[in-house]
XYZ file of N, CA and C in Angstrom:
561
model
N 98.540 34.027 257.911
C 98.122 33.183 256.824
C 99.337 32.785 256.027
N 99.229 31.653 255.429
C 100.336 31.144 254.635
C 100.244 31.720 253.245
N 101.391 31.991 252.662
C 101.443 32.497 251.302
C 101.094 31.367 250.361
N 100.535 31.671 249.201
C 100.207 30.608 248.264
C 101.477 29.879 247.836
N 101.329 28.601 247.758
C 102.459 27.778 247.350
C 103.240 27.226 248.543
N 103.009 27.786 249.757
C 103.685 27.237 250.944
C 102.991 25.942 251.328
N 103.748 25.106 251.916
C 103.186 23.842 252.384
C 102.366 24.110 253.626
N 101.208 23.483 253.749
C 100.384 23.725 254.922
C 101.087 23.237 256.181
N 100.881 24.056 257.207
C 101.492 23.658 258.484
C 100.535 22.716 259.182
N 101.041 21.680 259.759
C 100.164 20.727 260.432
C 99.543 21.375 261.664
N 98.297 20.996 261.924
C 97.603 21.552 263.070
C 98.203 21.045 264.375
N 98.476 19.819 264.397
C 99.107 19.248 265.590
C 100.580 19.077 265.296
N 101.333 19.752 266.059
C 102.767 19.613 265.829
C 103.360 18.751 266.942
N 103.890 17.722 266.506
C 104.557 16.837 267.449
C 106.050 16.985 267.238
N 106.714 17.050 268.267
C 108.156 17.157 268.155
C 108.750 15.854 267.616
N 110.028 15.907 267.290
C 110.642 14.680 266.791
C 110.610 13.592 267.873
N 110.406 12.433 267.426
C 110.344 11.319 268.359
C 111.765 10.953 268.792
N 111.950 10.991 270.100
C 113.246 10.607 270.650
C 113.012 9.528 271.712
N 113.834 8.638 271.671
C 113.644 7.596 272.697
C 114.009 8.121 274.081
N 113.242 7.729 275.045
C 113.520 8.102 276.425
C 114.683 7.214 276.909
N 115.470 7.772 277.778
C 116.570 6.935 278.266
C 116.021 5.692 278.946
N 116.471 4.662 278.541
C 116.100 3.376 279.086
C 114.759 2.900 278.590
N 114.215 3.571 277.742
C 112.916 3.104 277.244
C 112.979 3.040 275.727
N 112.158 2.246 275.202
C 112.131 2.230 273.759
C 111.424 3.492 273.228
N 111.330 3.674 271.947
C 110.746 4.862 271.311
C 109.345 5.074 271.871
N 109.136 6.329 272.375
C 107.860 6.614 273.028
C 106.860 7.168 272.026
N 105.670 6.789 272.109
C 104.572 7.256 271.276
C 103.607 7.951 272.224
N 103.102 9.129 271.821
C 102.205 9.824 272.738
C 100.959 8.983 272.987
N 100.482 9.136 274.161
C 99.308 8.315 274.485
C 98.057 8.975 273.916
N 97.003 8.230 273.662
C 95.798 8.764 273.042
C 95.135 9.854 273.869
N 95.199 9.830 275.154
C 94.566 10.865 275.980
C 95.258 12.195 275.768
N 96.591 12.195 275.660
C 97.337 13.431 275.422
C 97.004 13.969 274.038
N 96.897 13.071 273.082
C 96.555 13.493 271.726
C 95.150 14.100 271.719
N 94.216 13.491 272.437
C 92.847 13.993 272.494
C 92.798 15.354 273.169
N 93.553 15.543 274.256
C 93.594 16.835 274.941
C 94.179 17.900 274.022
N 95.290 17.533 273.381
C 95.917 18.506 272.486
C 94.987 18.821 271.317
N 94.262 17.818 270.807
C 93.301 18.035 269.723
C 92.200 18.978 270.186
N 91.655 18.772 271.373
C 90.597 19.642 271.902
C 91.087 21.080 272.038
N 92.320 21.245 272.499
C 92.889 22.589 272.643
C 93.001 23.250 271.266
N 93.510 22.502 270.325
C 93.645 23.051 268.977
C 92.285 23.357 268.352
N 91.292 22.511 268.541
C 89.957 22.751 267.995
C 89.336 24.006 268.604
N 89.513 24.152 269.940
C 89.001 25.362 270.584
C 89.714 26.593 270.040
N 91.019 26.460 269.876
C 91.790 27.575 269.344
C 91.345 27.889 267.909
N 91.085 26.866 267.107
C 90.611 27.073 265.744
C 89.212 27.696 265.736
N 88.336 27.240 266.625
C 87.000 27.839 266.729
C 87.095 29.314 267.106
N 87.993 29.629 268.035
C 88.177 31.029 268.450
C 88.736 31.859 267.291
N 89.704 31.294 266.573
C 90.249 32.006 265.417
C 89.162 32.229 264.358
N 88.336 31.203 264.148
C 87.245 31.334 263.191
C 86.276 32.430 263.643
N 85.927 32.398 264.946
C 85.019 33.410 265.476
C 85.621 34.801 265.323
N 86.887 34.946 265.646
C 87.563 36.237 265.508
C 87.638 36.651 264.031
N 87.923 35.705 263.160
C 87.987 35.990 261.720
C 86.629 36.446 261.185
N 85.559 35.772 261.652
C 84.211 36.159 261.231
C 83.899 37.568 261.725
N 84.287 37.867 262.971
C 84.052 39.210 263.522
C 84.794 40.254 262.692
N 86.072 39.983 262.397
C 86.870 40.925 261.601
C 86.267 41.074 260.203
N 85.886 39.939 259.607
C 85.291 39.978 258.277
C 83.973 40.753 258.298
N 83.135 40.507 259.311
C 81.876 41.259 259.443
C 82.146 42.755 259.583
N 83.150 43.101 260.372
C 83.488 44.517 260.550
C 83.972 45.134 259.234
N 84.798 44.366 258.512
C 85.279 44.871 257.230
C 84.119 45.086 256.249
N 83.230 44.097 256.189
C 82.087 44.214 255.284
C 81.208 45.384 255.709
N 80.978 45.514 257.029
C 80.167 46.637 257.509
C 80.842 47.965 257.174
N 82.151 48.050 257.377
C 82.876 49.282 257.053
C 82.752 49.587 255.557
N 82.934 48.554 254.728
C 82.845 48.764 253.281
C 81.426 49.157 252.859
N 80.421 48.527 253.479
C 79.039 48.901 253.171
C 78.768 50.341 253.598
N 79.235 50.689 254.803
C 79.057 52.073 255.276
C 79.756 53.053 254.336
N 80.971 52.683 253.926
C 81.730 53.536 253.011
C 80.966 53.695 251.689
N 80.454 52.565 251.152
C 79.682 52.621 249.911
C 78.423 53.471 250.083
N 77.774 53.337 251.233
C 76.568 54.130 251.482
C 76.898 55.618 251.531
N 78.004 55.959 252.212
C 78.417 57.365 252.278
C 78.760 57.870 250.881
N 79.513 57.057 250.133
C 79.869 57.434 248.766
C 78.607 57.635 247.918
N 77.681 56.695 248.054
C 76.440 56.774 247.279
C 75.655 58.027 247.666
N 75.559 58.318 248.956
C 74.847 59.522 249.403
C 75.525 60.783 248.867
N 76.859 60.798 248.894
C 77.575 61.962 248.364
C 77.320 62.114 246.863
N 77.364 60.990 246.152
C 77.101 61.046 244.715
C 75.660 61.470 244.436
N 74.725 60.969 245.271
C 73.329 61.392 245.118
C 73.207 62.893 245.324
N 73.817 63.393 246.397
C 73.749 64.828 246.682
C 74.368 65.625 245.544
N 75.516 65.162 245.065
C 76.185 65.852 243.964
C 75.302 65.827 242.711
N 74.744 64.659 242.420
C 73.880 64.526 241.247
C 72.633 65.391 241.390
N 72.004 65.353 242.582
C 70.815 66.178 242.817
C 71.158 67.660 242.727
N 72.341 68.022 243.217
C 72.773 69.415 243.116
C 72.934 69.810 241.647
N 73.554 68.920 240.862
C 73.696 69.192 239.430
C 72.328 69.311 238.755
N 71.419 68.388 239.097
C 70.070 68.457 238.525
C 69.374 69.748 238.925
N 69.524 70.138 240.192
C 68.895 71.371 240.663
C 69.483 72.580 239.940
N 70.812 72.591 239.777
C 71.442 73.693 239.051
C 70.976 73.716 237.596
N 70.879 72.550 236.993
C 70.411 72.466 235.606
C 68.967 72.965 235.510
N 68.120 72.553 236.472
C 66.724 73.011 236.486
C 66.663 74.522 236.641
N 67.456 75.068 237.568
C 67.462 76.519 237.777
C 67.942 77.254 236.525
N 68.977 76.702 235.905
C 69.492 77.318 234.679
C 68.419 77.318 233.590
N 67.724 76.196 233.446
C 66.662 76.115 232.441
C 65.502 77.040 232.795
N 65.177 77.140 234.095
C 64.114 78.062 234.518
C 64.505 79.503 234.212
N 65.782 79.839 234.446
C 66.238 81.196 234.132
C 66.134 81.457 232.636
N 66.543 80.462 231.837
C 66.454 80.617 230.378
C 64.993 80.777 229.952
N 64.104 79.984 230.558
C 62.677 80.116 230.242
C 62.148 81.481 230.664
N 62.582 81.943 231.838
C 62.162 83.267 232.300
C 62.629 84.358 231.361
N 63.873 84.252 230.914
C 64.410 85.246 229.982
C 63.656 85.185 228.652
N 63.419 83.963 228.174
C 62.672 83.800 226.922
C 61.257 84.367 227.077
N 60.632 84.098 228.230
C 59.290 84.635 228.496
C 59.313 86.157 228.468
N 60.296 86.749 229.148
C 60.377 88.212 229.190
C 60.581 88.802 227.801
N 61.439 88.159 227.000
C 61.672 88.647 225.638
C 60.390 88.555 224.805
N 59.700 87.414 224.911
C 58.470 87.248 224.139
C 57.382 88.196 224.638
N 57.321 88.395 225.967
C 56.339 89.327 226.527
C 56.608 90.737 226.023
N 57.888 91.136 226.021
C 58.242 92.470 225.534
C 57.869 92.612 224.062
N 58.145 91.564 223.285
C 57.801 91.597 221.862
C 56.288 91.717 221.676
N 55.527 90.931 222.451
C 54.065 91.014 222.359
C 53.560 92.395 222.748
N 54.140 92.945 223.819
C 53.714 94.271 224.261
C 54.041 95.326 223.208
N 55.219 95.192 222.583
C 55.588 96.147 221.540
C 54.646 96.021 220.343
N 54.342 94.779 219.949
C 53.420 94.572 218.828
C 52.038 95.130 219.160
N 51.582 94.843 220.381
C 50.261 95.350 220.784
C 50.271 96.874 220.811
N 51.362 97.460 221.320
C 51.467 98.922 221.344
C 51.460 99.510 219.946
N 52.195 98.868 219.036
C 52.233 99.355 217.651
C 50.850 99.235 217.006
N 50.183 98.118 217.258
C 48.846 97.941 216.688
C 47.861 98.937 217.286
N 47.976 99.180 218.597
C 47.100 100.174 219.232
C 47.352 101.557 218.645
N 48.636 101.883 218.464
C 48.968 103.191 217.889
C 48.409 103.301 216.472
N 48.507 102.211 215.701
C 47.968 102.226 214.335
C 46.451 102.397 214.364
N 45.795 101.705 215.301
C 44.341 101.840 215.417
C 43.978 103.260 215.828
N 44.722 103.810 216.796
C 44.473 105.192 217.230
C 44.670 106.164 216.068
N 45.757 105.962 215.315
C 46.046 106.830 214.170
C 44.926 106.739 213.139
N 44.505 105.507 212.849
C 43.442 105.315 211.862
C 42.136 105.934 212.359
N 41.830 105.741 213.657
C 40.599 106.316 214.208
C 40.649 107.839 214.152
N 41.819 108.410 214.471
C 41.961 109.863 214.424
C 41.813 110.362 212.984
N 42.412 109.640 212.045
C 42.308 110.031 210.637
C 40.856 109.950 210.162
N 40.165 108.866 210.554
C 38.759 108.739 210.165
C 37.910 109.833 210.805
N 38.221 110.169 212.065
C 37.477 111.246 212.731
C 37.717 112.575 212.019
N 38.976 112.806 211.605
C 39.277 114.047 210.881
C 38.556 114.068 209.537
N 38.565 112.938 208.825
C 37.856 112.868 207.549
C 36.363 113.112 207.756
N 35.820 112.530 208.841
C 34.407 112.727 209.134
C 34.119 114.201 209.378
N 34.947 114.828 210.220
C 34.733 116.252 210.515
C 34.868 117.099 209.245
N 35.839 116.752 208.387
C 36.028 117.499 207.141
C 34.809 117.336 206.239
N 34.345 116.101 206.090
C 33.162 115.867 205.251
C 31.928 116.554 205.841
N 31.823 116.489 207.156
C 30.696 117.142 207.811
C 30.738 118.651 207.555
N 31.941 119.238 207.662
C 32.087 120.676 207.400
C 31.774 120.985 205.943
N 32.252 120.118 205.016
C 31.960 120.322 203.595
C 30.465 120.240 203.337
N 29.824 119.224 203.933
C 28.383 119.084 203.746
C 27.642 120.289 204.310
N 28.082 120.759 205.473
C 27.457 121.947 206.068
C 27.651 123.155 205.160
N 28.855 123.290 204.584
C 29.127 124.400 203.678
C 28.242 124.288 202.431
N 28.137 123.061 201.855
C 27.277 122.867 200.688
C 25.811 123.143 201.034
N 25.391 122.714 202.225
C 24.013 122.967 202.648
C 23.760 124.466 202.759
N 24.718 125.183 203.369
C 24.563 126.635 203.511
C 24.563 127.315 202.140
N 25.466 126.866 201.246
C 25.484 127.435 199.894
C 24.158 127.185 199.191
N 23.648 125.981 199.363
C 22.368 125.641 198.746
C 21.260 126.528 199.304
N 21.251 126.737 200.617
C 20.242 127.607 201.229
C 20.368 129.034 200.699
N 21.619 129.499 200.594
C 21.840 130.859 200.078
C 21.347 130.956 198.646
N 21.679 129.928 197.839
C 21.216 129.927 196.454
C 19.691 129.892 196.389
N 19.080 129.086 197.267
C 17.614 129.026 197.293
C 17.034 130.389 197.664
N 17.672 131.023 198.656
C 17.199 132.345 199.070
C 17.357 133.349 197.927
N 18.523 133.264 197.239
C 18.748 134.188 196.122
C 17.735 133.948 195.012
N 17.434 132.706 194.704
C 16.444 132.400 193.676
C 15.066 132.932 194.092
N 14.751 132.711 195.368
C 13.471 133.211 195.868
C 13.384 134.721 195.760
N 14.483 135.407 196.078
C 14.507 136.861 195.971
C 14.407 137.293 194.509
N 15.093 136.574 193.649
C 15.051 136.921 192.226
C 13.641 136.765 191.689
N 12.981 135.698 192.096
C 11.612 135.483 191.639
C 10.725 136.589 192.177
N 10.923 136.973 193.415
C 10.130 138.057 193.996
C 10.389 139.361 193.255
N 11.649 139.592 192.919
C 11.975 140.825 192.207
C 11.279 140.876 190.854
N 11.182 139.768 190.220
C 10.574 139.740 188.895
C 9.060 139.837 189.016
N 8.478 139.191 189.994
C 7.024 139.130 190.075
C 6.407 140.236 190.903
N 7.104 140.830 191.776
C 6.539 141.887 192.618
C 6.840 143.227 191.958
N 5.786 144.053 191.742
C 6.035 145.364 191.142
C 6.688 146.286 192.146
N 7.621 147.048 191.643
C 8.309 148.002 192.511
C 7.708 149.383 192.275
N 7.342 150.058 193.331
C 6.721 151.365 193.146
C 7.684 152.378 192.573
N 8.943 152.274 192.816
C 9.883 153.273 192.289
C 10.068 153.118 190.785
N 9.748 151.910 190.283
C 9.864 151.706 188.841
C 8.524 151.862 188.112
N 7.473 152.047 188.849
C 6.153 152.134 188.217
C 6.012 153.447 187.449
N 5.390 153.380 186.298
C 5.150 154.564 185.449
C 3.627 154.762 185.395
N 3.242 155.947 185.606
C 1.803 156.183 185.552
C 1.395 156.445 184.112
N 0.328 155.854 183.743
C -0.216 156.052 182.398
C -1.413 156.988 182.532
N -1.274 158.194 182.008
C -2.394 159.138 182.014
C -2.753 159.463 180.581
N -3.974 159.686 180.466
C -4.432 160.091 179.126
C -4.448 161.610 179.068
N -3.812 162.061 178.109
C -3.889 163.516 177.964
C -5.279 163.930 177.454
N -5.615 165.108 177.746
C -6.925 165.600 177.324
C -7.030 165.636 175.816
N -5.996 165.941 175.220
C -6.000 165.929 173.766
C -5.179 164.753 173.352
N -5.712 163.836 173.090
C -4.882 162.693 172.756
C -5.272 162.145 171.431
N -4.316 162.148 170.615
C -4.540 161.513 169.339
C -4.191 160.053 169.480
N -3.021 159.818 169.917
C -2.629 158.429 170.199
C -1.734 158.435 171.425
N -1.974 157.551 172.272
C -1.165 157.577 173.505
C 0.293 157.197 173.227
N 1.208 157.841 173.917
C 2.612 157.473 173.705
C 2.907 156.106 174.324
N 3.854 155.384 173.803
C 4.243 154.052 174.292
C 5.372 154.210 175.283
N 5.062 153.737 176.409
C 6.105 153.766 177.444
C 6.446 152.345 177.851
N 7.659 152.148 178.188
C 8.112 150.824 178.664
C 8.216 150.877 180.175
N 7.946 149.759 180.791
C 8.047 149.706 182.251
C 9.494 149.778 182.705
N 10.335 149.482 181.790
C 11.760 149.510 182.135
C 12.412 150.666 181.454
N 13.224 151.367 182.154
C 13.925 152.455 181.492
C 14.834 151.902 180.430
N 15.078 152.663 179.437
C 15.892 152.170 178.338
C 17.320 151.951 178.794
N 17.851 150.860 178.298
C 19.248 150.531 178.605
C 19.450 149.863 179.951
N 18.401 149.624 180.734
C 18.605 148.944 182.028
C 18.254 147.465 181.888
N 18.974 146.676 182.530
C 18.758 145.220 182.504
C 18.834 144.674 183.927
N 18.139 143.603 184.156
C 18.242 142.923 185.467
C 19.390 141.925 185.370
N 20.201 142.009 186.306
C 21.360 141.096 186.303
C 21.278 140.148 187.494
N 21.602 138.958 187.243
C 21.550 137.924 188.297
C 22.919 137.493 188.705
């Protein structure tokens, strides 16, 4: 190819015109010009065909290169996306585990508090039940003691009974008390 700025080379190159010996200045005949033109046109068509083939190959090579580059960039990008997804999944997994542990600890603490409260309430219940049983027993004992006291007062005791006899000579009967002097019933 010619460099820019060079003068175009003529397609048909005719040598300098020189007169033939004994003849005047010769001019090529039209048939020779037509043959030479046909040869040059065929040569130009072949060059064009070859140029198109080379250009097609270059374009195909460049397209193939771009496709390979694009596929590599896609793979690289997809790999980066996959790594980013995995990293985020790991972070989510770690966050899940931390939150799960926190929930389990809270649930355990609440369960322990409920167990403690239930145990305390059960102990209070047992204590109150024991107190009530003790009060009930004391009340029964007091009732029994009152019943015995009433029986003691109302039932005559033979060991304390005094016989009242009239003496044959009696002016006035002596006064006797059912209770010996100085004795008292104590409750």
